[in-house]
Amino acid sequence: MSYLGGHVEDALDSGIAYELFHNFALVHDDIEDESLIRRGKPTLHLKYGIALTINAGDALHGMAYEALANNTQRLGAQKTLQLLELFNTVAKQTFHGQALDIGWIVNDIFPNAEKYKEMIKLKTGWYSGKGPVLFGGMIAGASEADLQTLKTFGESLGVGFQVRDDILNLTVADDKQPYGKERGGDIAEGKRTLIMVELSGRLNEEDSKKLCQILNKSRVQVEDDEIQWCLDMAKSSGAIDAAIAYCQEQVAIAKACLERLPQHPVKSLLDELVDYLTIHRIS
């Protein structure tokens, strides 16, 4: 099935490359965040050690470029070079966002909501949103106007997905609705998620100080009752509701972009994808 002038077969090598990059990023991200669980199982570095896991991630990164280079035979050298340039942009923006995310934790910085949103547009907005849809649009030979629409659509999709993921980390009980990560893990890792940023602005001075102290602790120092306190305060303060509302804003932007794209049966699949990745299980 084709859309915007493209064919699925033309995108296979790029899709493989993107999936390899995605897994490389997750492998390294879990080390950087000291995460314990990924997709319901122990993270790779816990099973095989940090050194082997970093090396595995590096191998995935290299294989992604190999897959991209395979486009030459089907798409030609010029188009392949354009895709490589886009891929490099995705990587740079993702790493920039990750540097901000990690840097806030390392340097005990608590960003405001606007700073958080800027970070997440660089990070997940690119590698989970803008990157994939721009790849598809470029391969299809979409018009410049449609590419700009896809860019906005992808960013909103990626940002909404990340905020939804942060919400699920605090609201999904492992024993009732398997989530794939440890519940409250973002708190133990000191993550400055939108929920924690919103919570900080809703607390009195004493409680805000307590929140910062919890998030600034190393993972092994955070107690279960401290995680529960953060969960309770996030619910009662309206911080989670604020994050859900922001998620829904991203949904509205993404769906408005879809309305501007040419009519095609695939649009209904994209519409369902928006709902699934941004509001499924939180609305």
GROMACS .gro file of N, CA and C in nm, residues 6-169:
model
  492
    6GLY      N    1   0.465   0.689  -0.190
    6GLY     CA    2   0.568   0.591  -0.154
    6GLY      C    3   0.515   0.451  -0.146
    7HIS      N    4   0.608   0.357  -0.133
    7HIS     CA    5   0.574   0.216  -0.122
    7HIS      C    6   0.646   0.156  -0.001
    8VAL      N    7   0.580   0.065   0.067
    8VAL     CA    8   0.635   0.005   0.188
    8VAL      C    9   0.773  -0.055   0.163
    9GLU      N   10   0.787  -0.122   0.049
    9GLU     CA   11   0.914  -0.189   0.020
    9GLU      C   12   1.031  -0.091   0.017
   10ASP      N   13   1.003   0.033  -0.024
   10ASP     CA   14   1.110   0.134  -0.030
   10ASP      C   15   1.161   0.173   0.108
   11ALA      N   16   1.079   0.147   0.210
   11ALA     CA   17   1.114   0.193   0.345
   11ALA      C   18   1.168   0.083   0.435
   12LEU      N   19   1.179  -0.039   0.384
   12LEU     CA   20   1.217  -0.152   0.470
   12LEU      C   21   1.357  -0.135   0.531
   13ASP      N   22   1.455  -0.100   0.449
   13ASP     CA   23   1.591  -0.087   0.501
   13ASP      C   24   1.601   0.026   0.603
   14SER      N   25   1.531   0.135   0.577
   14SER     CA   26   1.532   0.248   0.671
   14SER      C   27   1.460   0.210   0.800
   15GLY      N   28   1.352   0.132   0.788
   15GLY     CA   29   1.281   0.087   0.907
   15GLY      C   30   1.368  -0.002   0.993
   16ILE      N   31   1.444  -0.090   0.929
   16ILE     CA   32   1.537  -0.176   1.003
   16ILE      C   33   1.642  -0.091   1.072
   17ALA      N   34   1.695   0.007   1.000
   17ALA     CA   35   1.797   0.096   1.057
   17ALA      C   36   1.743   0.169   1.179
   18TYR      N   37   1.621   0.216   1.167
   18TYR     CA   38   1.563   0.292   1.277
   18TYR      C   39   1.538   0.204   1.399
   19GLU      N   40   1.496   0.081   1.377
   19GLU     CA   41   1.474  -0.010   1.489
   19GLU      C   42   1.606  -0.046   1.557
   20LEU      N   43   1.711  -0.062   1.479
   20LEU     CA   44   1.843  -0.087   1.537
   20LEU      C   45   1.889   0.031   1.621
   21PHE      N   46   1.868   0.152   1.569
   21PHE     CA   47   1.905   0.273   1.644
   21PHE      C   48   1.824   0.284   1.772
   22HIS      N   49   1.695   0.253   1.762
   22HIS     CA   50   1.607   0.261   1.879
   22HIS      C   51   1.657   0.168   1.989
   23ASN      N   52   1.692   0.046   1.953
   23ASN     CA   53   1.740  -0.050   2.054
   23ASN      C   54   1.876  -0.010   2.109
   24PHE      N   55   1.964   0.043   2.023
   24PHE     CA   56   2.091   0.096   2.071
   24PHE      C   57   2.067   0.203   2.177
   25ALA      N   58   1.974   0.296   2.148
   25ALA     CA   59   1.946   0.405   2.240
   25ALA      C   60   1.891   0.354   2.372
   26LEU      N   61   1.803   0.255   2.368
   26LEU     CA   62   1.745   0.200   2.490
   26LEU      C   63   1.850   0.128   2.575
   27VAL      N   64   1.938   0.054   2.510
   27VAL     CA   65   2.043  -0.018   2.582
   27VAL      C   66   2.133   0.079   2.658
   28HIS      N   67   2.175   0.185   2.592
   28HIS     CA   68   2.259   0.285   2.657
   28HIS      C   69   2.181   0.366   2.760
   29ASP      N   70   2.056   0.397   2.727
   29ASP     CA   71   1.972   0.474   2.818
   29ASP      C   72   1.953   0.401   2.951
   30ASP      N   73   1.934   0.270   2.945
   30ASP     CA   74   1.915   0.193   3.068
   30ASP      C   75   2.039   0.195   3.157
   31ILE      N   76   2.156   0.197   3.095
   31ILE     CA   77   2.280   0.208   3.173
   31ILE      C   78   2.289   0.347   3.237
   32GLU      N   79   2.262   0.450   3.157
   32GLU     CA   80   2.273   0.587   3.205
   32GLU      C   81   2.173   0.617   3.316
   33ASP      N   82   2.055   0.555   3.307
   33ASP     CA   83   1.951   0.578   3.409
   33ASP      C   84   1.957   0.477   3.523
   34GLU      N   85   2.044   0.379   3.512
   34GLU     CA   86   2.053   0.271   3.611
   34GLU      C   87   1.919   0.199   3.624
   35SER      N   88   1.853   0.177   3.512
   35SER     CA   89   1.722   0.111   3.512
   35SER      C   90   1.737  -0.038   3.540
   36LEU      N   91   1.634  -0.095   3.601
   36LEU     CA   92   1.636  -0.235   3.639
   36LEU      C   93   1.557  -0.325   3.545
   37ILE      N   94   1.451  -0.271   3.486
   37ILE     CA   95   1.361  -0.353   3.405
   37ILE      C   96   1.333  -0.283   3.272
   38ARG      N   97   1.332  -0.362   3.167
   38ARG     CA   98   1.297  -0.313   3.034
   38ARG      C   99   1.211  -0.419   2.968
   39ARG      N  100   1.092  -0.382   2.926
   39ARG     CA  101   0.999  -0.475   2.862
   39ARG      C  102   0.972  -0.597   2.948
   40GLY      N  103   0.961  -0.573   3.077
   40GLY     CA  104   0.923  -0.677   3.170
   40GLY      C  105   1.034  -0.771   3.213
   41LYS      N  106   1.156  -0.746   3.167
   41LYS     CA  107   1.269  -0.834   3.201
   41LYS      C  108   1.386  -0.750   3.250
   42PRO      N  109   1.481  -0.814   3.322
   42PRO     CA  110   1.599  -0.738   3.368
   42PRO      C  111   1.671  -0.671   3.252
   43THR      N  112   1.717  -0.550   3.274
   43THR     CA  113   1.789  -0.479   3.170
   43THR      C  114   1.917  -0.553   3.133
   44LEU      N  115   1.965  -0.526   3.013
   44LEU     CA  116   2.077  -0.601   2.957
   44LEU      C  117   2.203  -0.590   3.044
   45HIS      N  118   2.229  -0.471   3.097
   45HIS     CA  119   2.352  -0.453   3.174
   45HIS      C  120   2.348  -0.528   3.308
   46LEU      N  121   2.227  -0.554   3.359
   46LEU     CA  122   2.217  -0.635   3.481
   46LEU      C  123   2.246  -0.782   3.452
   47LYS      N  124   2.212  -0.826   3.332
   47LYS     CA  125   2.233  -0.966   3.295
   47LYS      C  126   2.377  -0.994   3.252
   48TYR      N  127   2.436  -0.900   3.177
   48TYR     CA  128   2.564  -0.929   3.114
   48TYR      C  129   2.676  -0.831   3.153
   49GLY      N  130   2.645  -0.733   3.236
   49GLY     CA  131   2.747  -0.637   3.276
   49GLY      C  132   2.750  -0.515   3.185
   50ILE      N  133   2.804  -0.406   3.238
   50ILE     CA  134   2.802  -0.279   3.165
   50ILE      C  135   2.891  -0.284   3.041
   51ALA      N  136   3.010  -0.341   3.053
   51ALA     CA  137   3.105  -0.340   2.940
   51ALA      C  138   3.048  -0.409   2.817
   52LEU      N  139   2.997  -0.531   2.834
   52LEU     CA  140   2.941  -0.604   2.721
   52LEU      C  141   2.817  -0.534   2.665
   53THR      N  142   2.738  -0.474   2.753
   53THR     CA  143   2.615  -0.407   2.709
   53THR      C  144   2.646  -0.282   2.629
   54ILE      N  145   2.744  -0.204   2.672
   54ILE     CA  146   2.785  -0.087   2.593
   54ILE      C  147   2.833  -0.132   2.456
   55ASN      N  148   2.911  -0.238   2.454
   55ASN     CA  149   2.962  -0.289   2.326
   55ASN      C  150   2.848  -0.336   2.236
   56ALA      N  151   2.748  -0.401   2.295
   56ALA     CA  152   2.632  -0.446   2.216
   56ALA      C  153   2.557  -0.326   2.158
   57GLY      N  154   2.541  -0.222   2.239
   57GLY     CA  155   2.476  -0.101   2.191
   57GLY      C  156   2.554  -0.038   2.077
   58ASP      N  157   2.686  -0.032   2.091
   58ASP     CA  158   2.769   0.023   1.984
   58ASP      C  159   2.754  -0.056   1.855
   59ALA      N  160   2.746  -0.188   1.869
   59ALA     CA  161   2.729  -0.273   1.751
   59ALA      C  162   2.596  -0.243   1.681
   60LEU      N  163   2.490  -0.226   1.759
   60LEU     CA  164   2.360  -0.193   1.702
   60LEU      C  165   2.365  -0.061   1.627
   61HIS      N  166   2.438   0.035   1.684
   61HIS     CA  167   2.451   0.167   1.620
   61HIS      C  168   2.520   0.152   1.484
   62GLY      N  169   2.627   0.076   1.480
   62GLY     CA  170   2.697   0.054   1.354
   62GLY      C  171   2.612  -0.019   1.252
   63MET      N  172   2.536  -0.117   1.297
   63MET     CA  173   2.449  -0.193   1.207
   63MET      C  174   2.339  -0.105   1.149
   64ALA      N  175   2.297  -0.004   1.224
   64ALA     CA  176   2.194   0.088   1.174
   64ALA      C  177   2.244   0.161   1.050
   65TYR      N  178   2.369   0.207   1.053
   65TYR     CA  179   2.425   0.275   0.936
   65TYR      C  180   2.445   0.179   0.819
   66GLU      N  181   2.478   0.055   0.852
   66GLU     CA  182   2.491  -0.046   0.746
   66GLU      C  183   2.358  -0.067   0.676
   67ALA      N  184   2.249  -0.074   0.754
   67ALA     CA  185   2.116  -0.092   0.695
   67ALA      C  186   2.077   0.028   0.610
   68LEU      N  187   2.110   0.148   0.657
   68LEU     CA  188   2.079   0.268   0.579
   68LEU      C  189   2.153   0.268   0.446
   69ALA      N  190   2.279   0.226   0.449
   69ALA     CA  191   2.358   0.223   0.326
   69ALA      C  192   2.301   0.126   0.223
   70ASN      N  193   2.224   0.028   0.269
   70ASN     CA  194   2.163  -0.067   0.176
   70ASN      C  195   2.057  -0.001   0.087
   71ASN      N  196   2.016   0.121   0.122
   71ASN     CA  197   1.917   0.192   0.041
   71ASN      C  198   1.970   0.229  -0.097
   72THR      N  199   2.101   0.230  -0.113
   72THR     CA  200   2.161   0.279  -0.238
   72THR      C  201   2.106   0.206  -0.359
   73GLN      N  202   2.096   0.075  -0.351
   73GLN     CA  203   2.052  -0.002  -0.467
   73GLN      C  204   1.908   0.029  -0.506
   74ARG      N  205   1.822   0.049  -0.407
   74ARG     CA  206   1.680   0.069  -0.438
   74ARG      C  207   1.644   0.215  -0.458
   75LEU      N  208   1.703   0.303  -0.377
   75LEU     CA  209   1.663   0.444  -0.378
   75LEU      C  210   1.763   0.535  -0.447
   76GLY      N  211   1.883   0.486  -0.473
   76GLY     CA  212   1.984   0.568  -0.536
   76GLY      C  213   2.073   0.639  -0.434
   77ALA      N  214   2.188   0.684  -0.480
   77ALA     CA  215   2.287   0.744  -0.391
   77ALA      C  216   2.240   0.876  -0.331
   78GLN      N  217   2.176   0.960  -0.410
   78GLN     CA  218   2.135   1.092  -0.361
   78GLN      C  219   2.032   1.080  -0.248
   79LYS      N  220   1.930   0.999  -0.270
   79LYS     CA  221   1.827   0.980  -0.167
   79LYS      C  222   1.887   0.915  -0.042
   80THR      N  223   1.976   0.821  -0.061
   80THR     CA  224   2.040   0.754   0.053
   80THR      C  225   2.120   0.854   0.135
   81LEU      N  226   2.191   0.944   0.067
   81LEU     CA  227   2.268   1.047   0.138
   81LEU      C  228   2.175   1.138   0.217
   82GLN      N  229   2.061   1.173   0.160
   82GLN     CA  230   1.964   1.257   0.233
   82GLN      C  231   1.914   1.186   0.358
   83LEU      N  232   1.890   1.057   0.347
   83LEU     CA  233   1.844   0.980   0.463
   83LEU      C  234   1.952   0.969   0.569
   84LEU      N  235   2.077   0.954   0.526
   84LEU     CA  236   2.188   0.950   0.622
   84LEU      C  237   2.201   1.083   0.695
   85GLU      N  238   2.183   1.194   0.624
   85GLU     CA  239   2.190   1.325   0.687
   85GLU      C  240   2.077   1.342   0.789
   86LEU      N  241   1.957   1.296   0.753
   86LEU     CA  242   1.845   1.303   0.846
   86LEU      C  243   1.872   1.215   0.967
   87PHE      N  244   1.926   1.097   0.944
   87PHE     CA  245   1.957   1.005   1.053
   87PHE      C  246   2.056   1.068   1.151
   88ASN      N  247   2.156   1.137   1.098
   88ASN     CA  248   2.253   1.205   1.184
   88ASN      C  249   2.186   1.316   1.265
   89THR      N  250   2.093   1.386   1.204
   89THR     CA  251   2.020   1.492   1.276
   89THR      C  252   1.940   1.432   1.390
   90VAL      N  253   1.871   1.322   1.363
   90VAL     CA  254   1.794   1.254   1.467
   90VAL      C  255   1.885   1.215   1.583
   91ALA      N  256   2.001   1.157   1.551
   91ALA     CA  257   2.094   1.113   1.655
   91ALA      C  258   2.144   1.232   1.737
   92LYS      N  259   2.185   1.339   1.671
   92LYS     CA  260   2.237   1.455   1.743
   92LYS      C  261   2.132   1.518   1.835
   93GLN      N  262   2.011   1.532   1.785
   93GLN     CA  263   1.904   1.592   1.866
   93GLN      C  264   1.870   1.502   1.985
   94THR      N  265   1.867   1.372   1.960
   94THR     CA  266   1.838   1.276   2.068
   94THR      C  267   1.945   1.284   2.176
   95PHE      N  268   2.071   1.285   2.137
   95PHE     CA  269   2.180   1.290   2.233
   95PHE      C  270   2.182   1.424   2.308
   96HIS      N  271   2.145   1.531   2.239
   96HIS     CA  272   2.136   1.661   2.305
   96HIS      C  273   2.030   1.657   2.415
   97GLY      N  274   1.912   1.604   2.380
   97GLY     CA  275   1.805   1.594   2.480
   97GLY      C  276   1.844   1.504   2.596
   98GLN      N  277   1.912   1.394   2.565
   98GLN     CA  278   1.956   1.302   2.670
   98GLN      C  279   2.058   1.369   2.762
   99ALA      N  280   2.145   1.452   2.704
   99ALA     CA  281   2.244   1.523   2.785
   99ALA      C  282   2.177   1.616   2.884
  100LEU      N  283   2.072   1.685   2.840
  100LEU     CA  284   1.997   1.772   2.930
  100LEU      C  285   1.931   1.691   3.041
  101ASP      N  286   1.866   1.581   3.001
  101ASP     CA  287   1.794   1.495   3.094
  101ASP      C  288   1.887   1.442   3.204
  102ILE      N  289   2.001   1.389   3.163
  102ILE     CA  290   2.097   1.335   3.258
  102ILE      C  291   2.162   1.447   3.338
  103GLY      N  292   2.193   1.557   3.270
  103GLY     CA  293   2.261   1.668   3.335
  103GLY      C  294   2.183   1.727   3.451
  104TRP      N  295   2.052   1.733   3.437
  104TRP     CA  296   1.969   1.784   3.547
  104TRP      C  297   1.985   1.699   3.672
  105ILE      N  298   1.994   1.568   3.653
  105ILE     CA  299   2.009   1.478   3.767
  105ILE      C  300   2.149   1.491   3.827
  106VAL      N  301   2.249   1.486   3.742
  106VAL     CA  302   2.388   1.492   3.789
  106VAL      C  303   2.417   1.622   3.863
  107ASN      N  304   2.361   1.733   3.813
  107ASN     CA  305   2.391   1.865   3.870
  107ASN      C  306   2.283   1.916   3.966
  108ASP      N  307   2.192   1.827   4.007
  108ASP     CA  308   2.086   1.863   4.103
  108ASP      C  309   2.005   1.984   4.057
  109ILE      N  310   1.974   1.987   3.928
  109ILE     CA  311   1.896   2.097   3.870
  109ILE      C  312   1.750   2.052   3.855
  110PHE      N  313   1.658   2.141   3.893
  110PHE     CA  314   1.516   2.112   3.877
  110PHE      C  315   1.459   2.210   3.775
  111PRO      N  316   1.436   2.164   3.651
  111PRO     CA  317   1.390   2.254   3.546
  111PRO      C  318   1.243   2.294   3.564
  112ASN      N  319   1.203   2.403   3.497
  112ASN     CA  320   1.061   2.436   3.495
  112ASN      C  321   0.994   2.360   3.380
  113ALA      N  322   0.864   2.375   3.368
  113ALA     CA  323   0.788   2.298   3.269
  113ALA      C  324   0.834   2.328   3.127
  114GLU      N  325   0.867   2.454   3.099
  114GLU     CA  326   0.909   2.491   2.964
  114GLU      C  327   1.041   2.426   2.928
  115LYS      N  328   1.135   2.423   3.022
  115LYS     CA  329   1.264   2.359   2.998
  115LYS      C  330   1.246   2.210   2.973
  116TYR      N  331   1.156   2.148   3.051
  116TYR     CA  332   1.129   2.006   3.032
  116TYR      C  333   1.074   1.982   2.891
  117LYS      N  334   0.980   2.064   2.849
  117LYS     CA  335   0.918   2.045   2.718
  117LYS      C  336   1.020   2.064   2.605
  118GLU      N  337   1.112   2.158   2.623
  118GLU     CA  338   1.218   2.177   2.524
  118GLU      C  339   1.305   2.051   2.515
  119MET      N  340   1.337   1.995   2.632
  119MET     CA  341   1.421   1.874   2.635
  119MET      C  342   1.352   1.758   2.564
  120ILE      N  343   1.226   1.738   2.593
  120ILE     CA  344   1.157   1.621   2.540
  120ILE      C  345   1.130   1.635   2.390
  121LYS      N  346   1.120   1.759   2.341
  121LYS     CA  347   1.107   1.779   2.197
  121LYS      C  348   1.237   1.741   2.125
  122LEU      N  349   1.350   1.764   2.192
  122LEU     CA  350   1.478   1.724   2.134
  122LEU      C  351   1.494   1.573   2.137
  123LYS      N  352   1.457   1.514   2.248
  123LYS     CA  353   1.484   1.372   2.270
  123LYS      C  354   1.377   1.285   2.204
  124THR      N  355   1.268   1.260   2.273
  124THR     CA  356   1.166   1.170   2.218
  124THR      C  357   1.093   1.231   2.100
  125GLY      N  358   1.082   1.364   2.099
  125GLY     CA  359   1.016   1.430   1.987
  125GLY      C  360   1.081   1.398   1.854
  126TRP      N  361   1.213   1.381   1.857
  126TRP     CA  362   1.285   1.349   1.733
  126TRP      C  363   1.291   1.199   1.708
  127TYR      N  364   1.342   1.123   1.804
  127TYR     CA  365   1.370   0.983   1.768
  127TYR      C  366   1.247   0.892   1.772
  128SER      N  367   1.142   0.935   1.845
  128SER     CA  368   1.019   0.855   1.844
  128SER      C  369   0.911   0.915   1.756
  129GLY      N  370   0.932   1.038   1.708
  129GLY     CA  371   0.828   1.105   1.633
  129GLY      C  372   0.872   1.162   1.499
  130LYS      N  373   0.937   1.277   1.504
  130LYS     CA  374   0.974   1.344   1.380
  130LYS      C  375   1.063   1.259   1.290
  131GLY      N  376   1.159   1.192   1.350
  131GLY     CA  377   1.250   1.111   1.270
  131GLY      C  378   1.181   1.007   1.184
  132PRO      N  379   1.104   0.917   1.245
  132PRO     CA  380   1.040   0.811   1.165
  132PRO      C  381   0.946   0.863   1.056
  133VAL      N  382   0.864   0.964   1.089
  133VAL     CA  383   0.769   1.010   0.986
  133VAL      C  384   0.838   1.088   0.876
  134LEU      N  385   0.947   1.161   0.910
  134LEU     CA  386   1.021   1.231   0.806
  134LEU      C  387   1.093   1.132   0.715
  135PHE      N  388   1.142   1.024   0.772
  135PHE     CA  389   1.201   0.918   0.690
  135PHE      C  390   1.099   0.871   0.587
  136GLY      N  391   0.979   0.840   0.634
  136GLY     CA  392   0.876   0.792   0.543
  136GLY      C  393   0.839   0.895   0.438
  137GLY      N  394   0.824   1.020   0.482
  137GLY     CA  395   0.788   1.125   0.389
  137GLY      C  396   0.894   1.149   0.284
  138MET      N  397   1.019   1.148   0.324
  138MET     CA  398   1.128   1.170   0.228
  138MET      C  399   1.140   1.055   0.129
  139ILE      N  400   1.125   0.933   0.179
  139ILE     CA  401   1.131   0.816   0.090
  139ILE      C  402   1.016   0.821  -0.012
  140ALA      N  403   0.901   0.868   0.034
  140ALA     CA  404   0.784   0.875  -0.054
  140ALA      C  405   0.791   0.990  -0.153
  141GLY      N  406   0.885   1.084  -0.131
  141GLY     CA  407   0.892   1.201  -0.218
  141GLY      C  408   0.782   1.300  -0.190
  142ALA      N  409   0.742   1.312  -0.062
  142ALA     CA  410   0.635   1.404  -0.024
  142ALA      C  411   0.673   1.548  -0.052
  143SER      N  412   0.574   1.632  -0.071
  143SER     CA  413   0.596   1.774  -0.095
  143SER      C  414   0.654   1.839   0.030
  144GLU      N  415   0.713   1.957   0.013
  144GLU     CA  416   0.769   2.029   0.128
  144GLU      C  417   0.661   2.062   0.229
  145ALA      N  418   0.541   2.098   0.180
  145ALA     CA  419   0.430   2.130   0.271
  145ALA      C  420   0.391   2.008   0.354
  146ASP      N  421   0.383   1.892   0.289
  146ASP     CA  422   0.347   1.770   0.362
  146ASP      C  423   0.457   1.730   0.459
  147LEU      N  424   0.583   1.752   0.423
  147LEU     CA  425   0.693   1.721   0.513
  147LEU      C  426   0.687   1.807   0.639
  148GLN      N  427   0.652   1.935   0.624
  148GLN     CA  428   0.638   2.022   0.741
  148GLN      C  429   0.523   1.976   0.830
  149THR      N  430   0.413   1.932   0.767
  149THR     CA  431   0.300   1.880   0.844
  149THR      C  432   0.340   1.753   0.917
  150LEU      N  433   0.413   1.665   0.850
  150LEU     CA  434   0.460   1.542   0.913
  150LEU      C  435   0.554   1.572   1.029
  151LYS      N  436   0.635   1.675   1.014
  151LYS     CA  437   0.729   1.714   1.119
  151LYS      C  438   0.655   1.750   1.247
  152THR      N  439   0.552   1.834   1.232
  152THR     CA  440   0.472   1.874   1.348
  152THR      C  441   0.396   1.755   1.406
  153PHE      N  442   0.339   1.675   1.317
  153PHE     CA  443   0.267   1.554   1.359
  153PHE      C  444   0.359   1.463   1.441
  154GLY      N  445   0.479   1.437   1.388
  154GLY     CA  446   0.571   1.347   1.455
  154GLY      C  447   0.617   1.399   1.590
  155GLU      N  448   0.644   1.528   1.598
  155GLU     CA  449   0.688   1.584   1.726
  155GLU      C  450   0.579   1.568   1.832
  156SER      N  451   0.456   1.600   1.797
  156SER     CA  452   0.346   1.588   1.893
  156SER      C  453   0.326   1.443   1.933
  157LEU      N  454   0.339   1.352   1.837
  157LEU     CA  455   0.325   1.209   1.867
  157LEU      C  456   0.434   1.163   1.963
  158GLY      N  457   0.558   1.203   1.937
  158GLY     CA  458   0.669   1.162   2.022
  158GLY      C  459   0.661   1.220   2.161
  159VAL      N  460   0.628   1.348   2.170
  159VAL     CA  461   0.617   1.413   2.301
  159VAL      C  462   0.502   1.353   2.381
  160GLY      N  463   0.388   1.335   2.316
  160GLY     CA  464   0.273   1.275   2.384
  160GLY      C  465   0.305   1.135   2.433
  161PHE      N  466   0.377   1.058   2.352
  161PHE     CA  467   0.416   0.922   2.391
  161PHE      C  468   0.504   0.924   2.516
  162GLN      N  469   0.602   1.016   2.520
  162GLN     CA  470   0.693   1.022   2.634
  162GLN      C  471   0.620   1.059   2.763
  163VAL      N  472   0.533   1.158   2.756
  163VAL     CA  473   0.459   1.200   2.875
  163VAL      C  474   0.367   1.088   2.921
  164ARG      N  475   0.304   1.019   2.827
  164ARG     CA  476   0.219   0.905   2.862
  164ARG      C  477   0.301   0.798   2.933
  165ASP      N  478   0.422   0.772   2.882
  165ASP     CA  479   0.509   0.673   2.944
  165ASP      C  480   0.543   0.713   3.088
  166ASP      N  481   0.568   0.841   3.109
  166ASP     CA  482   0.597   0.891   3.244
  166ASP      C  483   0.477   0.874   3.337
  167ILE      N  484   0.358   0.896   3.282
  167ILE     CA  485   0.235   0.880   3.361
  167ILE      C  486   0.216   0.732   3.400
  168LEU      N  487   0.233   0.643   3.302
  168LEU     CA  488   0.216   0.501   3.329
  168LEU      C  489   0.315   0.452   3.433
  169ASN      N  490   0.434   0.510   3.436
  169ASN     CA  491   0.536   0.470   3.534
  169ASN      C  492   0.488   0.491   3.677
   0.00000   0.00000   0.00000
